[in-house]
Coordinates of C-alpha atoms in Angstrom, one line a residue:
M269 CA 131.6 192.1 -29.3
T270 CA 127.9 191.4 -30.1
E271 CA 125.9 192.7 -28.1
V272 CA 123.0 190.3 -26.2
T273 CA 119.4 191.7 -25.5
A274 CA 117.1 190.3 -23.3
T275 CA 113.2 189.9 -24.3
M276 CA 110.6 189.2 -21.9
A277 CA 107.6 187.4 -23.2
P278 CA 104.5 189.4 -22.7
P279 CA 102.4 188.2 -19.7
N280 CA 100.0 185.7 -20.3
P281 CA 96.7 187.1 -19.2
A282 CA 95.4 183.5 -18.9
R283 CA 98.0 182.4 -16.3
R284 CA 97.4 185.6 -14.3
R285 CA 93.7 185.2 -14.2
N286 CA 94.0 181.8 -13.1
L287 CA 96.9 182.3 -10.4
I288 CA 94.1 185.2 -9.3
Y289 CA 91.7 182.5 -8.9
A290 CA 93.5 180.1 -7.2
G291 CA 94.5 183.0 -4.3
A292 CA 90.6 183.9 -4.0
G293 CA 90.1 180.3 -3.5
A294 CA 92.5 179.9 -1.2
A295 CA 92.0 182.7 0.9
A296 CA 87.9 182.0 0.9
A297 CA 89.1 178.3 2.0
L298 CA 91.1 179.7 5.0
A299 CA 88.6 182.2 5.9
G300 CA 85.6 179.3 5.6
A301 CA 87.9 177.0 7.7
G302 CA 88.4 180.3 10.5
A303 CA 84.6 180.5 10.6
A304 CA 83.8 176.8 11.3
L305 CA 86.5 176.4 14.0
W306 CA 85.1 179.2 15.7
K307 CA 81.4 178.4 15.2
F308 CA 82.0 175.0 16.2
R309 CA 84.4 175.5 19.3
P310 CA 83.3 174.5 22.4
A311 CA 82.5 177.0 24.7
P312 CA 83.6 177.3 28.4
V313 CA 81.4 175.1 31.1
S314 CA 80.9 176.5 34.1
A315 CA 81.1 174.4 37.2
D316 CA 77.7 174.8 37.9
N317 CA 76.9 173.0 34.4
V318 CA 78.8 170.1 35.7
A319 CA 77.4 169.9 39.0
A320 CA 74.0 169.7 37.2
L321 CA 75.3 166.7 35.2
W322 CA 76.5 164.9 38.1
A323 CA 72.9 165.5 39.6
M324 CA 70.9 164.2 36.5
N325 CA 69.2 160.8 36.2
F326 CA 68.3 159.3 32.8
D327 CA 65.9 156.5 32.0
T328 CA 67.7 153.7 30.0
P329 CA 66.3 151.6 27.2
D330 CA 65.0 148.6 28.9
G331 CA 63.7 151.2 31.8
A332 CA 66.0 151.0 34.5
V333 CA 67.1 154.4 35.8
L334 CA 71.2 155.6 35.2
S335 CA 72.4 158.0 37.7
M336 CA 75.2 159.8 37.0
A337 CA 76.1 160.3 40.4
S338 CA 76.9 156.8 40.4
L339 CA 79.7 157.4 37.2
R340 CA 81.7 159.8 39.4
G341 CA 85.0 158.8 40.5
K342 CA 86.3 157.3 37.5
P343 CA 87.3 158.9 34.2
L344 CA 83.9 159.2 31.9
V345 CA 83.6 159.7 28.6
V346 CA 79.9 161.0 27.9
N347 CA 78.8 160.8 24.0
F348 CA 75.7 162.7 22.8
W349 CA 74.4 160.7 20.2
A350 CA 71.3 159.8 17.8
T351 CA 70.4 157.2 15.4
W352 CA 69.3 159.6 12.7
C353 CA 73.0 160.7 13.1
P354 CA 75.6 158.8 10.3
P355 CA 78.8 159.9 12.4
C356 CA 77.0 158.9 15.8
V357 CA 76.4 155.7 14.6
E358 CA 79.3 155.1 13.2
E359 CA 81.5 155.5 16.5
M360 CA 79.4 153.3 18.5
P361 CA 81.4 150.0 17.8
L362 CA 84.6 152.4 18.5
L363 CA 83.5 153.8 21.7
D364 CA 82.1 150.3 22.9
S365 CA 85.6 148.9 21.9
F366 CA 87.1 151.6 23.9
F367 CA 84.8 150.8 27.0
R368 CA 85.7 147.0 26.8
Q369 CA 89.3 147.8 26.9
N370 CA 89.6 150.3 29.6
S371 CA 87.0 149.7 32.0
S372 CA 89.8 147.6 33.8
K373 CA 91.8 151.0 34.1
G374 CA 88.9 152.8 35.5
W375 CA 87.4 154.2 32.4
Q376 CA 83.5 154.4 31.9
V377 CA 81.6 155.4 29.0
V378 CA 77.9 156.5 28.8
G379 CA 76.2 157.2 25.7
L380 CA 73.3 159.8 26.1
A381 CA 70.9 159.8 23.5
I382 CA 69.0 163.0 21.8
D383 CA 66.5 160.4 20.4
Q384 CA 62.8 158.9 20.4
P385 CA 63.4 155.8 23.6
S386 CA 61.7 153.7 20.5
S387 CA 64.5 154.3 17.8
V388 CA 67.4 153.8 20.6
R389 CA 65.9 150.5 21.4
K390 CA 65.5 149.4 17.8
F391 CA 68.8 150.6 17.1
L392 CA 70.5 149.0 20.3
Q393 CA 69.1 145.7 18.9
K394 CA 70.6 145.8 15.8
T395 CA 74.1 147.3 17.3
P396 CA 74.2 146.4 20.9
V397 CA 76.9 147.9 23.0
T398 CA 78.4 147.2 26.6
F399 CA 78.4 150.8 28.4
P400 CA 75.3 152.4 29.4
I401 CA 72.8 154.2 27.4
G402 CA 70.6 157.1 29.1
L403 CA 67.9 158.7 27.2
A404 CA 68.4 162.2 27.3
G405 CA 65.7 163.2 24.3
L406 CA 65.4 166.8 23.3
G407 CA 66.7 167.9 26.9
G408 CA 69.9 166.3 25.7
T409 CA 70.8 169.2 23.7
E410 CA 70.2 171.5 26.2
L411 CA 72.1 169.8 28.4
G412 CA 75.0 169.5 25.7
K413 CA 74.7 173.0 25.4
A414 CA 75.3 173.9 28.8
L415 CA 78.6 171.4 28.4
G416 CA 80.1 173.7 25.7
N417 CA 78.2 172.3 22.4
M418 CA 76.7 175.9 21.4
A419 CA 75.9 174.7 17.6
G420 CA 74.1 171.8 19.3
G421 CA 75.2 169.4 16.8
L422 CA 75.9 165.4 17.2
P423 CA 78.1 163.9 17.7
F424 CA 79.5 165.8 20.6
T425 CA 81.6 164.4 23.6
V426 CA 82.8 165.3 26.8
V427 CA 85.5 163.7 28.7
L428 CA 85.6 164.2 32.6
K429 CA 88.7 163.4 34.8
A430 CA 87.7 161.1 37.9
S431 CA 87.3 164.5 40.1
G432 CA 84.6 165.5 37.8
E433 CA 86.0 168.1 36.0
V434 CA 86.0 168.8 32.3
L435 CA 88.9 167.2 30.7
Q436 CA 88.2 167.5 27.2
R437 CA 85.2 168.0 24.8
K438 CA 85.0 167.2 20.9
M439 CA 82.2 168.4 18.2
G440 CA 82.1 165.5 15.8
Q441 CA 83.0 162.0 15.3
V442 CA 85.5 160.5 17.7
V443 CA 88.4 158.9 16.0
P444 CA 90.9 156.1 17.6
A445 CA 93.7 158.9 18.2
D446 CA 90.7 160.8 20.2
L447 CA 90.4 158.0 22.7
A448 CA 94.3 157.1 22.7
A449 CA 94.9 160.8 23.5
W450 CA 92.3 160.9 26.2
S451 CA 93.2 157.6 27.8
G452 CA 96.8 158.7 28.3
I453 CA 95.7 161.6 30.7
G454 CA 92.4 160.6 32.3

């Protein structure tokens, strides 16, 4: 009988090093993603802050007054945006399309611009929308924070039920799947 002996190849230091780097990279990515989710998660919203929203009035780019109380009683998408914010600008046509397709079902959309009135007027001349725009100015940042946007980033969207309660909030650009999901539960 012949005896067979198995020999093991010596460990490959380059392979081991690559595995260690890959593991460390994956751990860092997970930690970063977790930190981002924690930082940008919407904070709880008090009933008083929502009530304050409904009591507000905003000037519009054409000089009229937008009363938030006039929008109460139907589901509402409130989008905080600015002309200098690329994702905000990119989502405006999508929000306008949602408004046009769903206004007959009771849905409303309002954009609250955290921007200079002249910049908003200039933007709307190039990219008109059919939903109302309110000029929130820098005070809009504080309103966004009161509605859960603790990071103060843009775009930020709040979806309110017909009853006036907060249904959803989203930090970042709205996508078609968001609007489809919201319209089904509004």
